[in-house]
Coordinates of C-alpha atoms in Angstrom, one line a residue:
M27 CA -19.9 -40.2 23.7
F28 CA -20.4 -37.3 21.3
G29 CA -16.9 -37.6 19.9
I30 CA -17.0 -41.4 19.6
Y31 CA -20.3 -41.4 17.8
L32 CA -19.2 -38.5 15.6
K33 CA -16.0 -40.3 14.5
R34 CA -17.9 -43.5 13.8
E35 CA -20.6 -41.8 11.7
L36 CA -18.0 -39.9 9.6
G37 CA -16.1 -43.1 9.1
R38 CA -19.2 -44.9 7.8
R39 CA -20.0 -42.0 5.3
K40 CA -16.6 -41.2 3.9
K41 CA -17.8 -40.6 0.4
A42 CA -20.6 -38.3 1.4
A43 CA -18.3 -36.3 3.7
L44 CA -15.7 -36.1 1.0
V45 CA -18.2 -34.8 -1.6
I46 CA -19.4 -32.1 0.8
A47 CA -15.9 -31.1 1.8
L48 CA -14.8 -30.9 -1.9
G49 CA -17.7 -28.7 -2.7
L50 CA -16.7 -26.3 0.0
A51 CA -13.0 -26.6 -0.9
L52 CA -13.5 -25.4 -4.4
G53 CA -15.4 -22.4 -3.3
I54 CA -12.8 -21.5 -0.7
A55 CA -9.9 -22.1 -3.1
L56 CA -11.5 -19.8 -5.6
V57 CA -11.8 -17.1 -3.0
I58 CA -8.1 -17.5 -2.0
T59 CA -7.0 -17.4 -5.6
V60 CA -9.1 -14.3 -6.4
N61 CA -7.9 -12.5 -3.3
S62 CA -4.3 -13.3 -3.9
V63 CA -4.4 -12.3 -7.6
S64 CA -6.2 -9.1 -6.6
A65 CA -3.4 -8.4 -4.0
G66 CA -0.9 -9.0 -6.7
M67 CA -2.7 -6.6 -9.0
T68 CA -2.5 -4.0 -6.2
Q69 CA 1.2 -4.5 -5.8
A70 CA 1.8 -4.3 -9.5
Q71 CA -0.2 -1.1 -9.7
D72 CA 1.7 0.3 -6.8
K73 CA 4.9 -0.4 -8.7
V74 CA 3.6 1.5 -11.7
L75 CA 2.5 4.4 -9.5
Q76 CA 5.8 4.4 -7.7
S77 CA 7.6 4.8 -11.0
L78 CA 5.2 7.6 -12.0
Y79 CA 4.8 9.1 -8.6
G80 CA 7.7 7.8 -6.5
L81 CA 8.4 11.1 -4.8
G82 CA 8.4 10.0 -1.1
T83 CA 5.2 12.0 -0.5
D84 CA 1.4 11.6 -0.2
M85 CA 0.3 14.3 -2.6
T86 CA 1.5 17.2 -4.8
V87 CA 0.1 20.7 -5.2
T88 CA 0.4 22.3 -8.6
K89 CA -1.4 24.9 -10.7
A90 CA -2.5 24.3 -14.3
R91 CA -0.8 26.4 -16.9
T92 CA -2.9 29.1 -18.4
A93 CA -3.4 29.2 -22.2
P94 CA -0.9 31.4 -24.0
S95 CA -2.0 34.8 -25.2
A96 CA -2.3 35.4 -28.9
D97 CA 0.8 37.6 -29.1
S98 CA 3.1 35.2 -27.1
S99 CA 5.8 33.2 -28.7
G100 CA 4.7 29.8 -29.9
G101 CA 8.0 28.0 -29.3
P102 CA 11.5 28.3 -28.0
R103 CA 13.9 30.9 -29.5
F104 CA 17.6 30.4 -29.9
E105 CA 19.7 33.4 -30.6
F106 CA 23.3 33.1 -31.9
D107 CA 26.0 35.7 -32.0
A108 CA 27.1 37.0 -35.4
K109 CA 30.7 36.3 -36.2
G110 CA 33.2 37.9 -38.6
E111 CA 32.9 37.2 -42.3
D112 CA 36.4 35.7 -42.5
D113 CA 35.4 32.8 -40.2
D114 CA 34.7 29.7 -42.3
D115 CA 33.4 27.5 -39.4
T116 CA 31.6 29.2 -36.6
E117 CA 30.9 27.1 -33.5
Q118 CA 27.6 28.1 -31.8
S119 CA 26.0 26.8 -28.6
S120 CA 22.9 27.9 -26.8
D121 CA 20.8 26.6 -23.8
R122 CA 17.1 27.2 -23.5
V123 CA 15.9 26.8 -19.9
S124 CA 12.2 26.8 -19.3
T125 CA 9.9 25.7 -16.4
Q126 CA 8.3 22.4 -17.0
G127 CA 4.8 21.3 -15.8
G128 CA 2.2 23.6 -14.5
Q129 CA 2.2 27.3 -13.8
A130 CA 4.8 28.6 -11.4
L131 CA 3.7 29.1 -7.8
K132 CA 5.0 31.6 -5.3
A133 CA 7.4 30.1 -2.9
A134 CA 5.5 31.6 0.0
L135 CA 2.6 29.2 -0.9
V136 CA 4.7 26.3 0.5
T137 CA 4.4 27.7 4.0
Q138 CA 0.7 28.3 3.5
V139 CA 0.3 24.6 2.5
A140 CA 2.4 23.4 5.4
D141 CA 0.1 25.3 7.8
Q142 CA -3.0 23.4 6.7
K143 CA -4.6 21.0 9.1
G144 CA -3.4 17.4 8.7
V145 CA -0.2 18.4 6.9
A146 CA 3.0 17.1 8.4
A147 CA 5.5 18.8 6.0
A148 CA 5.6 20.5 2.7
V149 CA 8.5 21.5 0.4
G150 CA 8.7 23.2 -2.9
A151 CA 10.5 22.2 -6.1
L152 CA 11.1 23.7 -9.5
T153 CA 11.1 21.4 -12.5
L154 CA 13.0 22.7 -15.6
N155 CA 13.5 21.6 -19.1
V156 CA 16.9 22.5 -20.7
T157 CA 17.2 22.3 -24.4
K158 CA 20.8 22.6 -25.6
V159 CA 21.6 23.4 -29.2
D160 CA 25.2 23.3 -30.4
G161 CA 26.8 23.1 -33.8
S162 CA 28.4 25.2 -36.4
F163 CA 27.7 27.4 -39.4
T164 CA 29.8 27.0 -42.6
Q165 CA 29.9 30.2 -44.6
G166 CA 29.1 29.9 -48.3
K167 CA 31.1 31.5 -51.1
A168 CA 29.7 34.1 -53.6
Q169 CA 30.5 33.3 -57.2
S170 CA 29.7 35.2 -60.3
S171 CA 29.6 34.0 -63.9
T172 CA 29.9 35.9 -67.2
S173 CA 27.9 35.0 -70.2
G174 CA 28.2 36.5 -73.8
S175 CA 26.0 36.5 -76.9
S176 CA 27.4 37.0 -80.4
G177 CA 24.1 38.2 -81.7
S178 CA 23.7 40.9 -79.1
Q179 CA 23.9 44.5 -80.0
G180 CA 26.8 46.3 -78.2
G181 CA 26.9 49.8 -77.0
P182 CA 27.8 52.8 -79.1
G183 CA 30.1 51.6 -81.8
G184 CA 28.0 48.5 -82.6
S185 CA 30.4 46.0 -81.1
G186 CA 29.0 43.0 -79.2
G187 CA 30.0 42.2 -75.5
G188 CA 29.4 39.8 -72.6
S189 CA 27.1 40.4 -69.6
T190 CA 27.9 39.7 -65.9
A191 CA 25.1 37.6 -64.1
A192 CA 24.2 38.3 -60.4
P193 CA 26.6 36.5 -58.0
Q194 CA 25.3 33.2 -56.4
V195 CA 26.2 31.8 -53.1
Q196 CA 27.5 28.2 -53.3
G197 CA 28.4 25.8 -50.4
G198 CA 27.9 26.6 -46.7
G199 CA 25.2 25.4 -44.4
A200 CA 24.7 24.5 -40.7
S201 CA 24.9 21.4 -38.6
F202 CA 23.4 21.4 -35.1
D203 CA 22.7 18.8 -32.4
V204 CA 19.7 19.3 -30.1
N205 CA 19.8 17.7 -26.6
S206 CA 17.0 18.0 -24.1
Y207 CA 17.1 17.0 -20.4
S208 CA 15.2 17.7 -17.2
V209 CA 16.5 19.5 -14.2
A210 CA 14.8 19.5 -10.7
G211 CA 15.4 22.2 -8.2
V212 CA 15.6 20.6 -4.7
D213 CA 15.0 22.1 -1.3
V214 CA 18.3 20.9 0.2
T215 CA 17.1 21.6 3.8
D216 CA 14.5 18.9 3.6
Q217 CA 15.3 16.1 1.1
D218 CA 12.9 13.6 2.7
L219 CA 10.3 15.1 0.4
G220 CA 10.6 16.1 -3.3
P221 CA 12.2 14.8 -6.4
L222 CA 15.3 13.4 -4.8
A223 CA 13.5 11.5 -2.1
S224 CA 12.9 8.5 -4.4
S225 CA 16.5 8.0 -5.3
K226 CA 19.6 6.7 -3.5
I227 CA 23.1 8.1 -3.8
S228 CA 25.1 5.3 -5.3
S229 CA 28.3 7.3 -5.7
G230 CA 29.5 10.5 -4.1
V231 CA 27.3 12.5 -1.7
T232 CA 24.0 14.3 -1.7
F233 CA 23.4 18.0 -0.9
T234 CA 24.0 19.4 2.5
S235 CA 21.7 21.9 4.2
A236 CA 24.4 24.6 3.8
Q237 CA 24.4 24.2 0.0
T238 CA 21.2 26.2 -0.6
D239 CA 22.8 28.3 -3.3
A240 CA 26.0 26.3 -4.2
K241 CA 27.0 25.5 -7.7
V242 CA 26.8 21.8 -7.2
A243 CA 24.7 19.1 -8.9
V244 CA 23.6 15.5 -8.5
V245 CA 22.9 13.6 -11.7
S246 CA 21.0 10.4 -12.3
K247 CA 22.9 7.2 -13.0
S248 CA 21.5 6.8 -16.5
Y249 CA 22.3 10.5 -17.5
A250 CA 25.8 10.2 -16.1
K251 CA 26.4 7.0 -18.0
E252 CA 25.1 8.5 -21.2
N253 CA 27.3 11.6 -21.0
S254 CA 30.3 10.0 -19.3
Y255 CA 29.9 12.0 -16.1
K256 CA 31.4 11.0 -12.8
V257 CA 31.8 12.5 -9.4
G258 CA 34.0 15.6 -9.7
S259 CA 33.0 16.3 -13.3
T260 CA 31.8 19.7 -14.4
L261 CA 28.3 20.2 -15.9
T262 CA 27.6 23.4 -17.7
I263 CA 24.1 24.9 -18.0
S264 CA 23.6 28.3 -19.6
S265 CA 27.3 29.2 -19.2
T266 CA 27.1 28.3 -15.4
K267 CA 29.4 25.5 -14.3
Y268 CA 28.3 23.0 -11.7
K269 CA 30.4 20.5 -9.9
I270 CA 28.9 17.0 -9.8
I271 CA 29.0 15.8 -6.2
G272 CA 26.9 12.7 -6.5
I273 CA 25.3 10.0 -8.7
A274 CA 21.7 9.1 -7.9
T275 CA 20.1 5.8 -8.6
P276 CA 16.3 6.1 -8.7
D277 CA 14.1 3.6 -6.9
S278 CA 12.1 3.4 -10.1
S279 CA 13.5 2.7 -13.5
D280 CA 11.0 5.2 -15.0
S281 CA 12.3 8.3 -13.3
T282 CA 12.5 11.2 -15.8
T283 CA 14.8 13.6 -13.8
D284 CA 18.3 13.9 -15.1
V285 CA 19.9 16.6 -13.0
Y286 CA 19.2 17.8 -9.5
L287 CA 20.3 21.3 -8.4
P288 CA 19.7 23.4 -5.2
L289 CA 16.4 25.1 -5.5
K290 CA 17.9 28.7 -5.6
Q291 CA 20.2 27.7 -8.4
A292 CA 17.4 26.3 -10.5
Q293 CA 15.4 29.5 -9.9
T294 CA 18.3 31.6 -11.1
L295 CA 18.7 29.5 -14.2
A296 CA 15.0 29.9 -15.1
D297 CA 14.8 33.5 -14.0
A298 CA 12.1 32.4 -11.6
A299 CA 13.1 33.8 -8.3
D300 CA 11.0 32.7 -5.3
Q301 CA 8.9 30.4 -7.5
V302 CA 8.2 26.7 -7.6
T303 CA 6.3 24.5 -9.9
T304 CA 5.3 21.7 -7.5
I305 CA 4.7 21.5 -3.7
Y306 CA 5.2 18.0 -2.2
V307 CA 3.0 17.3 0.8
K308 CA 3.3 14.7 3.6
A309 CA 0.2 14.0 5.6
I310 CA 0.2 13.4 9.3
D311 CA -2.1 10.4 8.9
S312 CA -2.0 8.3 5.7
Q313 CA -5.7 7.4 6.3
Q314 CA -6.7 11.1 6.1
I315 CA -5.1 11.9 2.7
D316 CA -8.5 12.6 1.1
T317 CA -9.4 14.9 3.9
V318 CA -6.1 16.8 3.7
K319 CA -6.6 17.1 -0.1
A320 CA -10.1 18.6 0.4
T321 CA -8.7 21.0 3.0
I322 CA -6.0 22.3 0.7
Q323 CA -8.3 22.7 -2.3
K324 CA -10.8 24.6 -0.1
N325 CA -8.3 27.0 1.5
I326 CA -5.9 27.5 -1.4
S327 CA -7.9 28.2 -4.5
G328 CA -6.7 27.7 -8.0
T329 CA -4.4 24.8 -7.2
T330 CA -4.6 21.1 -8.2
V331 CA -4.0 18.5 -5.6
T332 CA -2.9 15.1 -6.9
T333 CA -2.8 11.9 -4.8
S334 CA -1.8 8.3 -5.6
A335 CA -5.5 7.4 -5.9
D336 CA -5.8 10.1 -8.6
L337 CA -2.9 8.8 -10.5
A338 CA -4.2 5.2 -10.3
E339 CA -6.9 6.4 -12.7
T340 CA -4.3 7.1 -15.4
V341 CA -3.1 3.5 -15.5
S342 CA -4.5 1.6 -18.5
G343 CA -3.5 -1.5 -20.5
S344 CA -3.7 -5.1 -19.6
L345 CA -2.8 -4.4 -15.9
S346 CA -5.8 -2.1 -15.5
T347 CA -8.1 -4.7 -17.3
A348 CA -6.8 -7.5 -15.2
S349 CA -7.1 -5.5 -12.0
D350 CA -10.7 -4.6 -12.9
L351 CA -11.4 -8.2 -13.7
A352 CA -10.0 -9.4 -10.4
T353 CA -11.8 -6.8 -8.3
S354 CA -15.2 -6.9 -9.9
V355 CA -15.8 -10.0 -12.0
G356 CA -13.6 -12.1 -9.7
K357 CA -15.4 -10.9 -6.6
W358 CA -18.9 -11.7 -7.9
L359 CA -17.7 -15.0 -9.3
S360 CA -16.3 -15.9 -5.9
I361 CA -19.6 -15.0 -4.2
A362 CA -21.6 -17.0 -6.7
V363 CA -19.4 -20.1 -6.3
L364 CA -19.5 -19.8 -2.5
V365 CA -23.2 -19.5 -2.4
A366 CA -23.5 -22.5 -4.7
A367 CA -21.0 -24.5 -2.6
F368 CA -22.9 -23.6 0.6
L369 CA -26.2 -24.6 -0.9
V370 CA -24.9 -27.9 -2.3
A371 CA -23.4 -28.7 1.1
A372 CA -26.6 -27.9 2.9
L373 CA -28.7 -29.9 0.4
L374 CA -26.3 -32.9 0.6
T375 CA -26.4 -32.7 4.4
S376 CA -30.2 -32.5 4.5
S377 CA -30.4 -35.4 2.0
A378 CA -28.1 -37.5 4.2
V379 CA -30.3 -36.8 7.2
S380 CA -33.3 -38.0 5.3
R381 CA -31.6 -41.3 4.6
R382 CA -30.9 -41.7 8.3
V383 CA -34.5 -41.7 9.4
R384 CA -34.2 -45.1 11.1
E385 CA -31.0 -44.0 13.0
F386 CA -32.3 -40.7 14.3
G387 CA -35.8 -42.1 15.1
T388 CA -34.2 -44.9 17.1
L389 CA -32.0 -42.5 19.0
K390 CA -35.0 -40.4 19.9
A391 CA -36.9 -43.6 21.0
L392 CA -33.9 -44.3 23.3
G393 CA -34.3 -40.9 24.9
W394 CA -32.1 -38.6 22.9
P395 CA -33.7 -35.1 22.9
S396 CA -34.0 -33.2 19.6
R397 CA -31.3 -30.7 20.6
R398 CA -28.8 -33.6 21.0
V399 CA -29.6 -35.0 17.6
T400 CA -29.3 -31.5 16.1
R401 CA -25.9 -31.1 17.8
Q402 CA -24.7 -34.4 16.4
V403 CA -25.7 -33.3 12.8
V404 CA -24.1 -29.8 13.2
G405 CA -20.9 -31.4 14.6
E406 CA -20.6 -33.7 11.6
S407 CA -21.2 -30.7 9.3
M408 CA -18.6 -28.6 11.1
V409 CA -16.0 -31.4 10.6
N410 CA -16.9 -31.5 6.9
G411 CA -16.6 -27.8 6.7
L412 CA -13.2 -27.7 8.4
L413 CA -12.0 -30.5 6.1
G414 CA -13.2 -28.5 3.1
G415 CA -11.4 -25.5 4.5
A416 CA -8.2 -27.4 4.8
L417 CA -8.5 -28.7 1.2
G418 CA -9.6 -25.3 -0.1
I419 CA -6.6 -23.6 1.6
G420 CA -4.3 -26.2 0.0
L421 CA -5.8 -25.8 -3.5
G422 CA -5.8 -22.0 -3.1
L423 CA -2.1 -21.9 -2.1
A424 CA -1.2 -24.2 -5.0
A425 CA -3.1 -21.9 -7.4
A426 CA -1.4 -18.8 -6.0
Y427 CA 2.0 -20.4 -6.1
T428 CA 1.4 -21.4 -9.8
V429 CA 0.5 -17.8 -10.7
T430 CA 3.6 -16.5 -8.9
A431 CA 5.8 -19.2 -10.5
I432 CA 4.5 -18.5 -14.0
S433 CA 4.6 -14.7 -13.5
P434 CA 2.5 -13.6 -16.5
K435 CA 3.5 -10.2 -17.9
L436 CA 1.0 -7.4 -17.8
T437 CA 1.4 -4.1 -19.5
A438 CA 0.5 -0.7 -18.0
E439 CA 0.2 2.5 -19.9
L440 CA 0.8 5.7 -17.9
G441 CA -1.2 8.7 -19.1
N442 CA -0.1 12.3 -19.0
T443 CA -0.7 13.6 -15.5
G444 CA 1.1 16.8 -15.8
G445 CA -0.3 20.1 -14.6
G446 CA -0.8 21.4 -18.1
G447 CA 1.5 21.7 -21.0
G448 CA 1.5 24.1 -23.8
T449 CA 3.9 26.8 -24.7
G450 CA 5.0 29.7 -22.6
G451 CA 7.7 27.9 -20.7
G452 CA 8.9 30.1 -17.8
P453 CA 9.3 33.8 -17.1
G454 CA 10.9 35.5 -19.9
G455 CA 9.4 33.8 -22.9
G456 CA 7.8 30.8 -24.5
G457 CA 9.2 27.4 -24.0
P458 CA 8.4 23.8 -24.8
G459 CA 5.5 22.4 -23.0
Q460 CA 5.7 19.6 -20.4
Q461 CA 7.0 16.4 -21.8
S462 CA 4.4 13.7 -22.0
A463 CA 4.4 11.2 -19.2
S464 CA 2.9 8.5 -21.3
N465 CA 5.0 5.3 -20.9
T466 CA 4.4 1.6 -21.3
M467 CA 5.7 -0.7 -18.6
E468 CA 5.7 -4.5 -18.2
I469 CA 4.9 -5.8 -14.7
A470 CA 5.3 -9.5 -13.6
L471 CA 2.2 -10.6 -11.8
S472 CA 2.4 -12.4 -8.5
A473 CA -0.2 -13.7 -6.2
P474 CA 0.8 -13.2 -2.5
V475 CA -1.3 -15.0 0.1
S476 CA -1.8 -13.0 3.3
V477 CA -2.7 -14.2 6.8
T478 CA -6.0 -12.3 6.4
T479 CA -6.8 -14.4 3.3
I480 CA -6.1 -17.6 5.3
A481 CA -8.3 -16.3 8.2
L482 CA -11.1 -15.6 5.7
A483 CA -10.8 -19.1 4.3
V484 CA -11.2 -20.6 7.8
G485 CA -14.1 -18.4 8.5
L486 CA -15.8 -19.4 5.3
A487 CA -15.2 -23.1 6.1
V488 CA -16.8 -22.7 9.5
T489 CA -19.7 -20.7 8.0
G490 CA -20.3 -23.4 5.4
G491 CA -20.3 -26.1 8.0
L492 CA -22.8 -24.1 10.2
I493 CA -25.1 -23.5 7.2
A494 CA -25.1 -27.1 6.2
G495 CA -25.4 -28.3 9.8
A496 CA -28.3 -25.9 10.5
M497 CA -30.3 -27.2 7.6
G498 CA -29.5 -30.8 8.4
G499 CA -30.1 -30.3 12.1
W500 CA -33.5 -28.6 11.5
R501 CA -34.5 -31.6 9.4
A502 CA -33.3 -34.1 12.0
S503 CA -35.1 -32.3 14.8
R504 CA -38.4 -32.7 13.1
M505 CA -38.2 -36.5 13.0
R506 CA -40.4 -38.6 15.3
P507 CA -39.6 -42.1 16.8
A508 CA -42.6 -43.4 14.9
D509 CA -40.8 -42.7 11.6
A510 CA -38.1 -45.1 12.6
L511 CA -40.7 -47.9 13.4
R512 CA -42.4 -47.4 10.0
S513 CA -39.1 -47.7 8.2
V514 CA -38.3 -51.0 9.7
S515 CA -38.7 -53.8 7.1

């Protein structure tokens, strides 16, 4: 009886039911669209963070570089050997190796970090900057010129004479090329963490655990292409030759590391024995990263712990603006539209009940209790709500698909997140500060729709139906049979 009467009444009031369903559908579609775009923003931001932070780890531990003293060198020094005077062209080459990033940490600190509660693993790495200067000097020639003056008074005897001017150097000069690239010292015993964790070996092999102090290297694909390196080639750094055993392709196109060496070899190059610049930390539980960060900062003073959430604050540009818009303005707009949709549905349902005074009054006169009349109204509202949910899901999916198909481009600017720049490179003298990590990226926006979003839409449809049904049912329950008799013409 309930189902038959419900079907008949909805069939009689198709327009009213469609208006209520469309109102709910628009609100639900907006929620799906905003949630999908917000999820797309999160994915886009993750891509940016991966390129900036793609290290296969949860957090890094560094130490900010101290300000250089007044008597320290303000920049890199390059010293060249003096050659013989007979050499016209003198080829010169010099490498300047300096630690890059924050202040060097003792390697023993890696074990101390690994022992902290909530830490699954920790490895150290040493980041270097190598500046190579090579070129040649061309020696100039000293030439003298003689000038005379007829009016000049000569020496004893009164005869005039010429004078010889000071010799002048003509020609000569210098031509030098400067090439700078980054080197990362890798703990070859645990390559699941650290700089090499976010790259795949596309040619050759990676380090073995036995190559802790071997003169071997892995270079990035872009650096190998730029310098025509291949597996088996020789790379020379500060007169030390390294055999290239592998070519690495980074997961992120924004990776800044050019050369990977075993950690001990990198320490030897930089004269930084038993030192690291960064400690990469993997947490036992990804949900407890903030807790682990607080523990490390509390127990190991003077260090800076950086997580993905911290780096998210450095992302700016249209990606950040759109993300803020989707998460804040979009959220409140969705709430406002939903509230309006629910209120409109409730008011339309209540108004429809008011126009059915004769019907409900007659049903009560025939013996229908108030709860049965209320159940009938709520049932009709629930059907309207589910219909609105289905329409809203369809509209929301269409909007999300449109955003994904169009794929609008958003820009993201990555700020400098280094542990401190400045001079004073590594042990043994000043050096160039850390290279700025400021980059601009373009990210294609997508709008993925998750099962959770669909479940939320269904829940909102049911809620909207219940709200409208509750108000309409309350109005219907207050009607009396006498109202129906008075409305009979």
